Coordinates of C-alpha atoms in Angstrom, one line a residue:
M1 CA -71.9 41.7 214.1
S2 CA -75.5 42.7 213.7
Q3 CA -78.2 41.4 216.0
K4 CA -79.6 39.3 213.2
L5 CA -76.3 37.5 212.7
K6 CA -75.9 37.0 216.4
N7 CA -79.3 35.3 216.5
Q8 CA -78.4 33.2 213.6
A9 CA -75.1 32.2 215.3
L10 CA -77.0 31.1 218.4
L11 CA -79.6 29.2 216.3
L12 CA -76.9 27.4 214.5
Y13 CA -75.1 26.5 217.7
L14 CA -78.4 25.1 219.2
L15 CA -79.0 23.2 215.9
L16 CA -75.6 21.6 216.0
T17 CA -76.0 20.7 219.7
G18 CA -79.3 19.0 218.9
V19 CA -77.8 17.1 216.0
F20 CA -74.9 16.0 218.2
I21 CA -77.2 14.8 221.0
S22 CA -79.5 13.0 218.6
L23 CA -76.7 11.1 216.9
F24 CA -75.1 10.2 220.3
I25 CA -78.2 9.0 221.9
L26 CA -79.2 7.0 218.8
S27 CA -75.9 5.3 218.6
N28 CA -76.3 4.2 222.2
L29 CA -79.8 2.8 221.7
I30 CA -78.9 0.7 218.7
F31 CA -75.3 -0.2 219.7
L32 CA -75.8 -3.8 220.7
K33 CA -76.9 -5.0 217.3
F34 CA -73.8 -6.3 215.5
F35 CA -73.2 -7.5 212.0
Q36 CA -70.2 -8.8 210.0
I37 CA -68.6 -8.1 206.7
D38 CA -66.4 -10.9 205.3
L39 CA -63.5 -9.2 203.5
A40 CA -61.5 -12.3 203.0
D41 CA -61.5 -16.0 203.9
D42 CA -59.5 -15.3 207.0
Y43 CA -60.7 -11.7 208.0
T44 CA -64.1 -10.5 209.0
L45 CA -65.2 -7.1 210.2
I46 CA -67.5 -7.2 213.2
L47 CA -69.4 -3.9 213.4
S48 CA -72.2 -2.4 215.4
V49 CA -75.0 -0.5 213.7
G50 CA -74.3 2.2 216.3
L51 CA -71.3 3.0 214.2
I52 CA -73.6 4.6 211.6
P53 CA -74.4 7.7 213.6
Y54 CA -71.6 7.8 216.2
P55 CA -68.6 8.8 214.1
L56 CA -70.6 11.7 212.8
T57 CA -70.6 13.2 216.4
F58 CA -66.9 13.9 216.0
L59 CA -67.6 15.8 212.7
V60 CA -70.2 17.9 214.6
T61 CA -67.8 18.7 217.5
D62 CA -65.1 19.5 215.0
I63 CA -67.4 22.0 213.3
I64 CA -68.4 23.5 216.6
S65 CA -64.7 23.7 217.7
E66 CA -63.8 25.4 214.4
I67 CA -66.6 27.9 214.5
Y68 CA -67.3 28.5 218.2
G69 CA -64.2 27.5 220.0
Q70 CA -63.0 24.9 222.5
K71 CA -65.2 26.1 225.4
K72 CA -68.4 25.8 223.4
A73 CA -67.5 22.4 222.1
N74 CA -66.7 21.1 225.6
M75 CA -70.1 22.5 226.7
V76 CA -71.9 20.4 224.0
V77 CA -70.0 17.3 225.2
K78 CA -71.1 17.9 228.8
I79 CA -74.7 18.4 227.7
G80 CA -74.6 15.1 225.8
L81 CA -73.3 13.4 228.9
V82 CA -76.2 14.6 230.9
C83 CA -78.6 13.5 228.2
A84 CA -77.0 10.1 228.1
I85 CA -77.4 9.7 231.9
L86 CA -81.1 10.6 231.6
V87 CA -81.7 8.1 228.8
M88 CA -79.9 5.4 230.8
G89 CA -81.9 6.0 233.9
L90 CA -85.3 6.2 232.1
T91 CA -84.5 3.0 230.1
M92 CA -83.7 1.1 233.3
V93 CA -87.0 2.4 234.9
A94 CA -88.9 1.3 231.8
D95 CA -87.3 -2.2 231.9
Y96 CA -88.2 -2.6 235.5
I97 CA -91.9 -1.8 235.0
P98 CA -93.8 -5.1 234.3
A99 CA -95.7 -5.3 231.0
M100 CA -99.5 -5.8 231.1
S101 CA -101.1 -8.9 229.7
G102 CA -101.5 -8.4 225.9
S103 CA -98.8 -5.8 225.6
A104 CA -97.4 -5.6 222.1
V105 CA -94.0 -5.9 223.6
N106 CA -93.6 -8.2 226.6
D107 CA -91.0 -8.1 229.4
E108 CA -88.7 -10.7 227.9
T109 CA -88.6 -9.0 224.5
F110 CA -88.2 -5.5 226.0
H111 CA -85.4 -6.7 228.2
Q112 CA -83.6 -8.5 225.4
V113 CA -83.6 -5.4 223.3
F114 CA -83.1 -2.7 226.0
G115 CA -82.0 -4.6 229.1
L116 CA -78.4 -4.1 228.3
T117 CA -78.9 -0.5 227.1
G118 CA -77.9 0.8 230.5
V119 CA -74.6 -1.1 230.3
A120 CA -74.1 0.0 226.8
V121 CA -74.8 3.6 227.6
F122 CA -72.6 3.5 230.7
A123 CA -69.7 2.0 228.7
S124 CA -70.2 4.4 225.8
M125 CA -70.6 7.3 228.1
L126 CA -67.2 6.9 229.8
A127 CA -65.5 6.2 226.4
Y128 CA -67.3 9.1 224.8
L129 CA -66.4 11.6 227.5
L130 CA -62.7 10.8 227.3
A131 CA -62.6 10.5 223.5
Q132 CA -64.5 13.7 222.8
L133 CA -62.4 15.7 225.2
I134 CA -59.2 14.3 223.6
D135 CA -60.6 15.2 220.2
I136 CA -61.4 18.8 221.1
K137 CA -58.1 19.3 222.8
L138 CA -56.1 17.9 219.9
F139 CA -58.2 19.8 217.4
H140 CA -57.3 23.1 219.0
F141 CA -53.7 22.1 219.5
W142 CA -53.3 21.5 215.7
K143 CA -55.4 24.6 214.9
I144 CA -52.9 26.8 216.9
K145 CA -49.9 24.9 215.4
T146 CA -51.1 25.5 211.9
N147 CA -52.3 29.0 212.5
G148 CA -55.8 28.2 211.4
K149 CA -54.7 26.5 208.1
K150 CA -54.8 22.9 207.0
L151 CA -58.3 21.9 208.0
W152 CA -57.8 18.3 207.0
L153 CA -54.8 18.0 209.4
R154 CA -56.6 19.0 212.5
N155 CA -59.8 17.2 211.5
N156 CA -58.1 13.9 211.1
L157 CA -55.2 14.2 213.7
S158 CA -57.8 14.9 216.3
T159 CA -60.5 12.4 215.3
L160 CA -58.3 9.3 214.7
P161 CA -56.5 9.2 218.1
S162 CA -59.7 9.9 219.9
Q163 CA -61.6 7.2 217.9
L164 CA -58.9 4.6 218.9
V165 CA -59.3 5.5 222.5
D166 CA -63.1 5.3 222.2
S167 CA -63.0 1.9 220.4
V168 CA -60.6 0.3 223.0
M169 CA -62.5 1.7 226.0
V170 CA -66.1 0.9 224.9
I171 CA -65.3 -2.7 223.9
S172 CA -63.3 -3.2 227.1
L173 CA -66.2 -2.0 229.2
L174 CA -68.8 -4.0 227.3
S175 CA -66.7 -7.1 227.6
L176 CA -66.1 -6.5 231.3
F177 CA -69.9 -6.2 231.9
G178 CA -70.6 -9.3 229.9
A179 CA -72.3 -7.6 227.0
L180 CA -69.6 -8.9 224.6
D181 CA -67.3 -11.9 224.7
W182 CA -63.7 -11.3 225.4
S183 CA -62.7 -13.8 222.7
S184 CA -63.8 -11.3 220.0
F185 CA -62.1 -8.3 221.7
F186 CA -59.3 -7.7 219.3
V187 CA -61.3 -8.4 216.2
T188 CA -64.1 -6.1 217.3
V189 CA -61.8 -3.3 218.3
S190 CA -59.8 -3.4 215.1
S191 CA -63.1 -3.6 213.1
L192 CA -64.5 -0.6 214.9
F193 CA -61.4 1.5 214.5
L194 CA -60.9 0.6 210.9
F195 CA -64.5 1.6 210.1
K196 CA -64.1 4.8 212.1
V197 CA -60.9 5.7 210.2
L198 CA -62.8 5.3 207.0
I199 CA -65.6 7.5 208.2
A200 CA -63.1 10.1 209.4
L201 CA -61.5 10.3 206.0
L202 CA -64.8 10.4 204.2
D203 CA -66.2 13.2 206.4
T204 CA -63.2 15.5 205.7
P205 CA -64.8 17.1 202.6
F206 CA -68.0 17.7 204.5
F207 CA -65.9 19.4 207.3
Y208 CA -64.4 21.7 204.6
L209 CA -67.7 22.4 203.1
F210 CA -69.6 23.3 206.3
S211 CA -66.7 25.3 207.7
F212 CA -66.4 27.2 204.4
L213 CA -70.1 28.0 204.2
I214 CA -70.5 29.0 207.8
K215 CA -67.3 31.2 207.8
R216 CA -68.4 32.9 204.6
H217 CA -71.9 33.6 206.0
F218 CA -70.5 35.1 209.2
N219 CA -67.4 36.6 207.5
L220 CA -65.0 34.8 209.8
Q221 CA -61.2 34.9 209.3
E222 CA -59.0 31.8 209.7
M223 CA -58.5 32.0 213.5
E224 CA -61.6 34.0 214.3
E225 CA -64.5 32.3 216.2
L226 CA -68.1 33.3 216.8
E227 CA -68.9 34.5 220.3
L228 CA -72.4 33.9 221.8

C-alpha cells in the first residue's frame, strides 16, 4: 500500500473514532428526555431521545471491525469509555459550582437538566462497555464462520444481542439509581429494544454501502483488513 493510502486509512480511522465518540457522548447528554408513541390503545412505546444517536455507534464499530479488525474496534470502545468518564466528571463539577446572580441558567435549572447526567453516563458507560465488547466479539465470530461473506448476518447477529444486553443493563441501573421508576421497567426495556432492532435492520444497507466503498477504495479482499 502506498504512503498516500496509508495516510488515508489513518485519517478514516480517526474520523470514524471521532464520529463514534460524538454520537456516544451526545446520547448520554440527552438520554434523560423521554417521549412516548402510542401504537395501540393498550401499548405505548416509551423512548429516550438518546436513542437517536446511540444505535448508530454500533454501526460505526461494525464498520471499524470490518475494515480495521477487532483490536482497532476495541481500542475505539476504550477511548469512548475514557471520554465518557471525562464528561461525567466535568458535568458533576459544573453542577457543583454555584451560578451567579442573573445567570441565564440558574442552579435549579442546570441541576434539573444535567444533575442526573452523571448517573446516566455511569449507567450507560457500564452497559455500553459490555454491549460494545459483545458486539465486536460476535461480529468477528460470525465473520470467521462465514469466511467474510454475508455482511448482513454478522451485522445483525452481533448488534441485536448486544443491544438487548445494553437495554436491560442501562434501564436496570437508571432504575436502581432512582432516575427511572421501576414500574415502567419492562415497558421501557421492550420499547428501547424494539426501537434498536428497527434501527439495526435499517442501518444494514448503510453498512453494506460504506463497507463496499471503503473496500473498493483500498482494494481489500473479503477477509483482508487495513493495518495502521
